[in-house]
Amino acid sequence: MTSLNQDLAATALCETCRGEPTNMLPEDVDALARDYNETLSSLTNCHAPLKTKSVRARASAPWYNSEIDAAKRLRSKAERIWRKSKLLSDFNQFKVKRNRVTYLMNEARRTFYTNFIKENSNNQGKLFRAVNKLL
């Protein structure tokens, strides 16, 4: 923090503020606001520069649904409670929620691929592409 304080002390804003406050005229307020914004921006860019991150948008699985999403949130909540309390009863609640999420995901996958196979039973190309994606 000392280098930030040193840089701040060396700015024109601090030099202006060291003068007598009674000498500042009302039109100086705009200049002070501009100096304040410039000082804050330059110090922020120097000590905590803006970093850009690229995040890839991943398509969700075709079988994933809102019921699974809600169950996963409940599972995470139960896990946080268990990790905080370390009680056996909370651990058992977490396991129940975990098993429910696993069941819902397996059931959704099974239903999706069963329907997919039924719908595309006469199109071997689509079936083999789906199998290759799974492998």
mmCIF file with all atom_site columns, C-alpha atoms in Angstrom:
data_model
loop_
_atom_site.group_PDB
_atom_site.id
_atom_site.type_symbol
_atom_site.label_atom_id
_atom_site.label_alt_id
_atom_site.label_comp_id
_atom_site.label_asym_id
_atom_site.label_entity_id
_atom_site.label_seq_id
_atom_site.pdbx_PDB_ins_code
_atom_site.Cartn_x
_atom_site.Cartn_y
_atom_site.Cartn_z
_atom_site.occupancy
_atom_site.B_iso_or_equiv
_atom_site.pdbx_formal_charge
_atom_site.auth_seq_id
_atom_site.auth_comp_id
_atom_site.auth_asym_id
_atom_site.auth_atom_id
_atom_site.pdbx_PDB_model_num
ATOM 1   C CA . MET A 1 1   ? 0.000   0.000   0.000   1.00 0.00 ? 1   MET A CA 1
ATOM 2   C CA . THR A 1 2   ? 2.958   2.325   0.482   1.00 0.00 ? 2   THR A CA 1
ATOM 3   C CA . SER A 1 3   ? 3.682   2.629   -3.252  1.00 0.00 ? 3   SER A CA 1
ATOM 4   C CA . LEU A 1 4   ? 0.039   3.591   -3.830  1.00 0.00 ? 4   LEU A CA 1
ATOM 5   C CA . ASN A 1 5   ? 0.279   6.222   -1.082  1.00 0.00 ? 5   ASN A CA 1
ATOM 6   C CA . GLN A 1 6   ? 3.524   7.574   -2.544  1.00 0.00 ? 6   GLN A CA 1
ATOM 7   C CA . ASP A 1 7   ? 2.029   7.772   -6.030  1.00 0.00 ? 7   ASP A CA 1
ATOM 8   C CA . LEU A 1 8   ? -1.066  9.486   -4.661  1.00 0.00 ? 8   LEU A CA 1
ATOM 9   C CA . ALA A 1 9   ? 1.017   12.037  -2.766  1.00 0.00 ? 9   ALA A CA 1
ATOM 10  C CA . ALA A 1 10  ? 2.912   12.897  -5.961  1.00 0.00 ? 10  ALA A CA 1
ATOM 11  C CA . THR A 1 11  ? -0.217  13.708  -7.988  1.00 0.00 ? 11  THR A CA 1
ATOM 12  C CA . ALA A 1 12  ? -1.350  17.158  -9.031  1.00 0.00 ? 12  ALA A CA 1
ATOM 13  C CA . LEU A 1 13  ? -4.559  16.675  -7.075  1.00 0.00 ? 13  LEU A CA 1
ATOM 14  C CA . CYS A 1 14  ? -2.696  16.468  -3.775  1.00 0.00 ? 14  CYS A CA 1
ATOM 15  C CA . GLU A 1 15  ? -0.594  19.468  -4.707  1.00 0.00 ? 15  GLU A CA 1
ATOM 16  C CA . THR A 1 16  ? -3.762  21.480  -5.381  1.00 0.00 ? 16  THR A CA 1
ATOM 17  C CA . CYS A 1 17  ? -5.404  20.364  -2.137  1.00 0.00 ? 17  CYS A CA 1
ATOM 18  C CA . ARG A 1 18  ? -2.375  21.350  -0.058  1.00 0.00 ? 18  ARG A CA 1
ATOM 19  C CA . GLY A 1 19  ? -3.153  25.007  -0.812  1.00 0.00 ? 19  GLY A CA 1
ATOM 20  C CA . GLU A 1 20  ? -5.580  27.127  1.151   1.00 0.00 ? 20  GLU A CA 1
ATOM 21  C CA . PRO A 1 21  ? -9.194  25.934  0.678   1.00 0.00 ? 21  PRO A CA 1
ATOM 22  C CA . THR A 1 22  ? -10.406 29.532  0.947   1.00 0.00 ? 22  THR A CA 1
ATOM 23  C CA . ASN A 1 23  ? -8.454  30.461  -2.199  1.00 0.00 ? 23  ASN A CA 1
ATOM 24  C CA . MET A 1 24  ? -10.459 28.033  -4.363  1.00 0.00 ? 24  MET A CA 1
ATOM 25  C CA . LEU A 1 25  ? -13.060 29.721  -6.503  1.00 0.00 ? 25  LEU A CA 1
ATOM 26  C CA . PRO A 1 26  ? -16.369 28.028  -7.494  1.00 0.00 ? 26  PRO A CA 1
ATOM 27  C CA . GLU A 1 27  ? -15.106 27.543  -11.064 1.00 0.00 ? 27  GLU A CA 1
ATOM 28  C CA . ASP A 1 28  ? -12.184 25.582  -9.607  1.00 0.00 ? 28  ASP A CA 1
ATOM 29  C CA . VAL A 1 29  ? -14.626 22.867  -8.519  1.00 0.00 ? 29  VAL A CA 1
ATOM 30  C CA . ASP A 1 30  ? -14.850 21.546  -12.085 1.00 0.00 ? 30  ASP A CA 1
ATOM 31  C CA . ALA A 1 31  ? -11.072 21.475  -12.356 1.00 0.00 ? 31  ALA A CA 1
ATOM 32  C CA . LEU A 1 32  ? -10.811 19.693  -9.010  1.00 0.00 ? 32  LEU A CA 1
ATOM 33  C CA . ALA A 1 33  ? -13.399 17.103  -10.076 1.00 0.00 ? 33  ALA A CA 1
ATOM 34  C CA . ARG A 1 34  ? -11.511 16.529  -13.341 1.00 0.00 ? 34  ARG A CA 1
ATOM 35  C CA . ASP A 1 35  ? -8.199  16.205  -11.458 1.00 0.00 ? 35  ASP A CA 1
ATOM 36  C CA . TYR A 1 36  ? -9.799  13.797  -8.993  1.00 0.00 ? 36  TYR A CA 1
ATOM 37  C CA . ASN A 1 37  ? -11.150 11.585  -11.789 1.00 0.00 ? 37  ASN A CA 1
ATOM 38  C CA . GLU A 1 38  ? -7.864  11.630  -13.707 1.00 0.00 ? 38  GLU A CA 1
ATOM 39  C CA . THR A 1 39  ? -5.849  10.839  -10.573 1.00 0.00 ? 39  THR A CA 1
ATOM 40  C CA . LEU A 1 40  ? -8.122  8.009   -9.562  1.00 0.00 ? 40  LEU A CA 1
ATOM 41  C CA . SER A 1 41  ? -8.119  6.542   -13.084 1.00 0.00 ? 41  SER A CA 1
ATOM 42  C CA . SER A 1 42  ? -4.351  6.711   -13.503 1.00 0.00 ? 42  SER A CA 1
ATOM 43  C CA . LEU A 1 43  ? -3.648  5.208   -10.068 1.00 0.00 ? 43  LEU A CA 1
ATOM 44  C CA . THR A 1 44  ? -6.164  2.437   -10.655 1.00 0.00 ? 44  THR A CA 1
ATOM 45  C CA . ASN A 1 45  ? -4.666  1.645   -14.064 1.00 0.00 ? 45  ASN A CA 1
ATOM 46  C CA . CYS A 1 46  ? -1.172  1.652   -12.576 1.00 0.00 ? 46  CYS A CA 1
ATOM 47  C CA . HIS A 1 47  ? -1.802  -0.479  -9.482  1.00 0.00 ? 47  HIS A CA 1
ATOM 48  C CA . ALA A 1 48  ? -4.756  -2.609  -10.592 1.00 0.00 ? 48  ALA A CA 1
ATOM 49  C CA . PRO A 1 49  ? -4.835  -2.664  -14.396 1.00 0.00 ? 49  PRO A CA 1
ATOM 50  C CA . LEU A 1 50  ? -7.937  -3.891  -16.141 1.00 0.00 ? 50  LEU A CA 1
ATOM 51  C CA . LYS A 1 51  ? -7.579  -7.451  -17.387 1.00 0.00 ? 51  LYS A CA 1
ATOM 52  C CA . THR A 1 52  ? -9.707  -8.960  -20.089 1.00 0.00 ? 52  THR A CA 1
ATOM 53  C CA . LYS A 1 53  ? -10.735 -12.564 -19.945 1.00 0.00 ? 53  LYS A CA 1
ATOM 54  C CA . SER A 1 54  ? -12.309 -14.561 -22.692 1.00 0.00 ? 54  SER A CA 1
ATOM 55  C CA . VAL A 1 55  ? -14.869 -17.094 -21.617 1.00 0.00 ? 55  VAL A CA 1
ATOM 56  C CA . ARG A 1 56  ? -16.111 -19.725 -23.978 1.00 0.00 ? 56  ARG A CA 1
ATOM 57  C CA . ALA A 1 57  ? -19.815 -20.250 -24.038 1.00 0.00 ? 57  ALA A CA 1
ATOM 58  C CA . ARG A 1 58  ? -20.383 -23.958 -23.799 1.00 0.00 ? 58  ARG A CA 1
ATOM 59  C CA . ALA A 1 59  ? -23.567 -25.478 -25.069 1.00 0.00 ? 59  ALA A CA 1
ATOM 60  C CA . SER A 1 60  ? -25.388 -27.411 -22.404 1.00 0.00 ? 60  SER A CA 1
ATOM 61  C CA . ALA A 1 61  ? -26.104 -31.084 -22.889 1.00 0.00 ? 61  ALA A CA 1
ATOM 62  C CA . PRO A 1 62  ? -29.318 -31.696 -24.836 1.00 0.00 ? 62  PRO A CA 1
ATOM 63  C CA . TRP A 1 63  ? -30.733 -33.772 -21.985 1.00 0.00 ? 63  TRP A CA 1
ATOM 64  C CA . TYR A 1 64  ? -30.002 -31.182 -19.265 1.00 0.00 ? 64  TYR A CA 1
ATOM 65  C CA . ASN A 1 65  ? -33.143 -29.521 -17.870 1.00 0.00 ? 65  ASN A CA 1
ATOM 66  C CA . SER A 1 66  ? -34.297 -27.069 -15.210 1.00 0.00 ? 66  SER A CA 1
ATOM 67  C CA . GLU A 1 67  ? -35.223 -29.854 -12.774 1.00 0.00 ? 67  GLU A CA 1
ATOM 68  C CA . ILE A 1 68  ? -31.608 -31.057 -12.744 1.00 0.00 ? 68  ILE A CA 1
ATOM 69  C CA . ASP A 1 69  ? -30.407 -27.489 -12.319 1.00 0.00 ? 69  ASP A CA 1
ATOM 70  C CA . ALA A 1 70  ? -32.669 -26.934 -9.300  1.00 0.00 ? 70  ALA A CA 1
ATOM 71  C CA . ALA A 1 71  ? -31.611 -30.267 -7.763  1.00 0.00 ? 71  ALA A CA 1
ATOM 72  C CA . LYS A 1 72  ? -27.933 -29.342 -8.204  1.00 0.00 ? 72  LYS A CA 1
ATOM 73  C CA . ARG A 1 73  ? -28.514 -26.049 -6.392  1.00 0.00 ? 73  ARG A CA 1
ATOM 74  C CA . LEU A 1 74  ? -30.183 -27.891 -3.512  1.00 0.00 ? 74  LEU A CA 1
ATOM 75  C CA . ARG A 1 75  ? -27.291 -30.360 -3.430  1.00 0.00 ? 75  ARG A CA 1
ATOM 76  C CA . SER A 1 76  ? -24.739 -27.549 -3.254  1.00 0.00 ? 76  SER A CA 1
ATOM 77  C CA . LYS A 1 77  ? -26.669 -25.882 -0.460  1.00 0.00 ? 77  LYS A CA 1
ATOM 78  C CA . ALA A 1 78  ? -26.815 -29.159 1.485   1.00 0.00 ? 78  ALA A CA 1
ATOM 79  C CA . GLU A 1 79  ? -23.078 -29.650 0.948   1.00 0.00 ? 79  GLU A CA 1
ATOM 80  C CA . ARG A 1 80  ? -22.282 -26.166 2.266   1.00 0.00 ? 80  ARG A CA 1
ATOM 81  C CA . ILE A 1 81  ? -24.414 -26.824 5.356   1.00 0.00 ? 81  ILE A CA 1
ATOM 82  C CA . TRP A 1 82  ? -22.704 -30.169 5.966   1.00 0.00 ? 82  TRP A CA 1
ATOM 83  C CA . ARG A 1 83  ? -19.176 -28.787 5.492   1.00 0.00 ? 83  ARG A CA 1
ATOM 84  C CA . LYS A 1 84  ? -19.934 -25.955 7.901   1.00 0.00 ? 84  LYS A CA 1
ATOM 85  C CA . SER A 1 85  ? -21.566 -28.061 10.624  1.00 0.00 ? 85  SER A CA 1
ATOM 86  C CA . LYS A 1 86  ? -19.745 -31.390 10.105  1.00 0.00 ? 86  LYS A CA 1
ATOM 87  C CA . LEU A 1 87  ? -22.801 -33.191 11.514  1.00 0.00 ? 87  LEU A CA 1
ATOM 88  C CA . LEU A 1 88  ? -23.693 -36.717 10.434  1.00 0.00 ? 88  LEU A CA 1
ATOM 89  C CA . SER A 1 89  ? -27.344 -35.759 9.893   1.00 0.00 ? 89  SER A CA 1
ATOM 90  C CA . ASP A 1 90  ? -26.294 -32.967 7.507   1.00 0.00 ? 90  ASP A CA 1
ATOM 91  C CA . PHE A 1 91  ? -23.976 -35.381 5.709   1.00 0.00 ? 91  PHE A CA 1
ATOM 92  C CA . ASN A 1 92  ? -26.862 -37.819 5.252   1.00 0.00 ? 92  ASN A CA 1
ATOM 93  C CA . GLN A 1 93  ? -29.034 -35.009 3.861   1.00 0.00 ? 93  GLN A CA 1
ATOM 94  C CA . PHE A 1 94  ? -26.245 -34.117 1.449   1.00 0.00 ? 94  PHE A CA 1
ATOM 95  C CA . LYS A 1 95  ? -25.949 -37.751 0.314   1.00 0.00 ? 95  LYS A CA 1
ATOM 96  C CA . VAL A 1 96  ? -29.698 -37.924 -0.344  1.00 0.00 ? 96  VAL A CA 1
ATOM 97  C CA . LYS A 1 97  ? -29.514 -34.760 -2.478  1.00 0.00 ? 97  LYS A CA 1
ATOM 98  C CA . ARG A 1 98  ? -26.383 -36.027 -4.256  1.00 0.00 ? 98  ARG A CA 1
ATOM 99  C CA . ASN A 1 99  ? -28.052 -39.330 -5.094  1.00 0.00 ? 99  ASN A CA 1
ATOM 100 C CA . ARG A 1 100 ? -31.150 -37.481 -6.328  1.00 0.00 ? 100 ARG A CA 1
ATOM 101 C CA . VAL A 1 101 ? -29.062 -35.392 -8.735  1.00 0.00 ? 101 VAL A CA 1
ATOM 102 C CA . THR A 1 102 ? -27.305 -38.513 -10.014 1.00 0.00 ? 102 THR A CA 1
ATOM 103 C CA . TYR A 1 103 ? -30.639 -40.269 -10.527 1.00 0.00 ? 103 TYR A CA 1
ATOM 104 C CA . LEU A 1 104 ? -32.167 -37.275 -12.351 1.00 0.00 ? 104 LEU A CA 1
ATOM 105 C CA . MET A 1 105 ? -29.155 -36.934 -14.642 1.00 0.00 ? 105 MET A CA 1
ATOM 106 C CA . ASN A 1 106 ? -29.074 -40.639 -15.485 1.00 0.00 ? 106 ASN A CA 1
ATOM 107 C CA . GLU A 1 107 ? -32.830 -40.693 -16.094 1.00 0.00 ? 107 GLU A CA 1
ATOM 108 C CA . ALA A 1 108 ? -32.704 -37.604 -18.322 1.00 0.00 ? 108 ALA A CA 1
ATOM 109 C CA . ARG A 1 109 ? -29.819 -39.054 -20.349 1.00 0.00 ? 109 ARG A CA 1
ATOM 110 C CA . ARG A 1 110 ? -31.558 -42.399 -20.672 1.00 0.00 ? 110 ARG A CA 1
ATOM 111 C CA . THR A 1 111 ? -34.832 -40.811 -21.800 1.00 0.00 ? 111 THR A CA 1
ATOM 112 C CA . PHE A 1 112 ? -33.130 -38.479 -24.261 1.00 0.00 ? 112 PHE A CA 1
ATOM 113 C CA . TYR A 1 113 ? -31.038 -41.166 -25.937 1.00 0.00 ? 113 TYR A CA 1
ATOM 114 C CA . THR A 1 114 ? -33.901 -43.679 -25.994 1.00 0.00 ? 114 THR A CA 1
ATOM 115 C CA . ASN A 1 115 ? -36.092 -41.141 -27.802 1.00 0.00 ? 115 ASN A CA 1
ATOM 116 C CA . PHE A 1 116 ? -33.211 -40.165 -30.073 1.00 0.00 ? 116 PHE A CA 1
ATOM 117 C CA . ILE A 1 117 ? -32.666 -43.788 -31.098 1.00 0.00 ? 117 ILE A CA 1
ATOM 118 C CA . LYS A 1 118 ? -36.382 -44.325 -31.709 1.00 0.00 ? 118 LYS A CA 1
ATOM 119 C CA . GLU A 1 119 ? -36.685 -41.163 -33.810 1.00 0.00 ? 119 GLU A CA 1
ATOM 120 C CA . ASN A 1 120 ? -33.552 -41.897 -35.857 1.00 0.00 ? 120 ASN A CA 1
ATOM 121 C CA . SER A 1 121 ? -33.778 -45.671 -36.150 1.00 0.00 ? 121 SER A CA 1
ATOM 122 C CA . ASN A 1 122 ? -33.909 -45.369 -39.942 1.00 0.00 ? 122 ASN A CA 1
ATOM 123 C CA . ASN A 1 123 ? -30.996 -42.899 -40.159 1.00 0.00 ? 123 ASN A CA 1
ATOM 124 C CA . GLN A 1 124 ? -27.772 -44.763 -39.442 1.00 0.00 ? 124 GLN A CA 1
ATOM 125 C CA . GLY A 1 125 ? -25.626 -41.695 -40.118 1.00 0.00 ? 125 GLY A CA 1
ATOM 126 C CA . LYS A 1 126 ? -27.179 -39.744 -37.245 1.00 0.00 ? 126 LYS A CA 1
ATOM 127 C CA . LEU A 1 127 ? -26.978 -42.754 -34.948 1.00 0.00 ? 127 LEU A CA 1
ATOM 128 C CA . PHE A 1 128 ? -23.279 -43.326 -35.614 1.00 0.00 ? 128 PHE A CA 1
ATOM 129 C CA . ARG A 1 129 ? -22.497 -39.601 -35.217 1.00 0.00 ? 129 ARG A CA 1
ATOM 130 C CA . ALA A 1 130 ? -24.253 -39.681 -31.837 1.00 0.00 ? 130 ALA A CA 1
ATOM 131 C CA . VAL A 1 131 ? -22.300 -42.785 -30.798 1.00 0.00 ? 131 VAL A CA 1
ATOM 132 C CA . ASN A 1 132 ? -19.021 -41.179 -31.872 1.00 0.00 ? 132 ASN A CA 1
ATOM 133 C CA . LYS A 1 133 ? -19.841 -38.078 -29.782 1.00 0.00 ? 133 LYS A CA 1
ATOM 134 C CA . LEU A 1 134 ? -20.392 -40.297 -26.760 1.00 0.00 ? 134 LEU A CA 1
ATOM 135 C CA . LEU A 1 135 ? -17.058 -42.064 -27.219 1.00 0.00 ? 135 LEU A CA 1
#
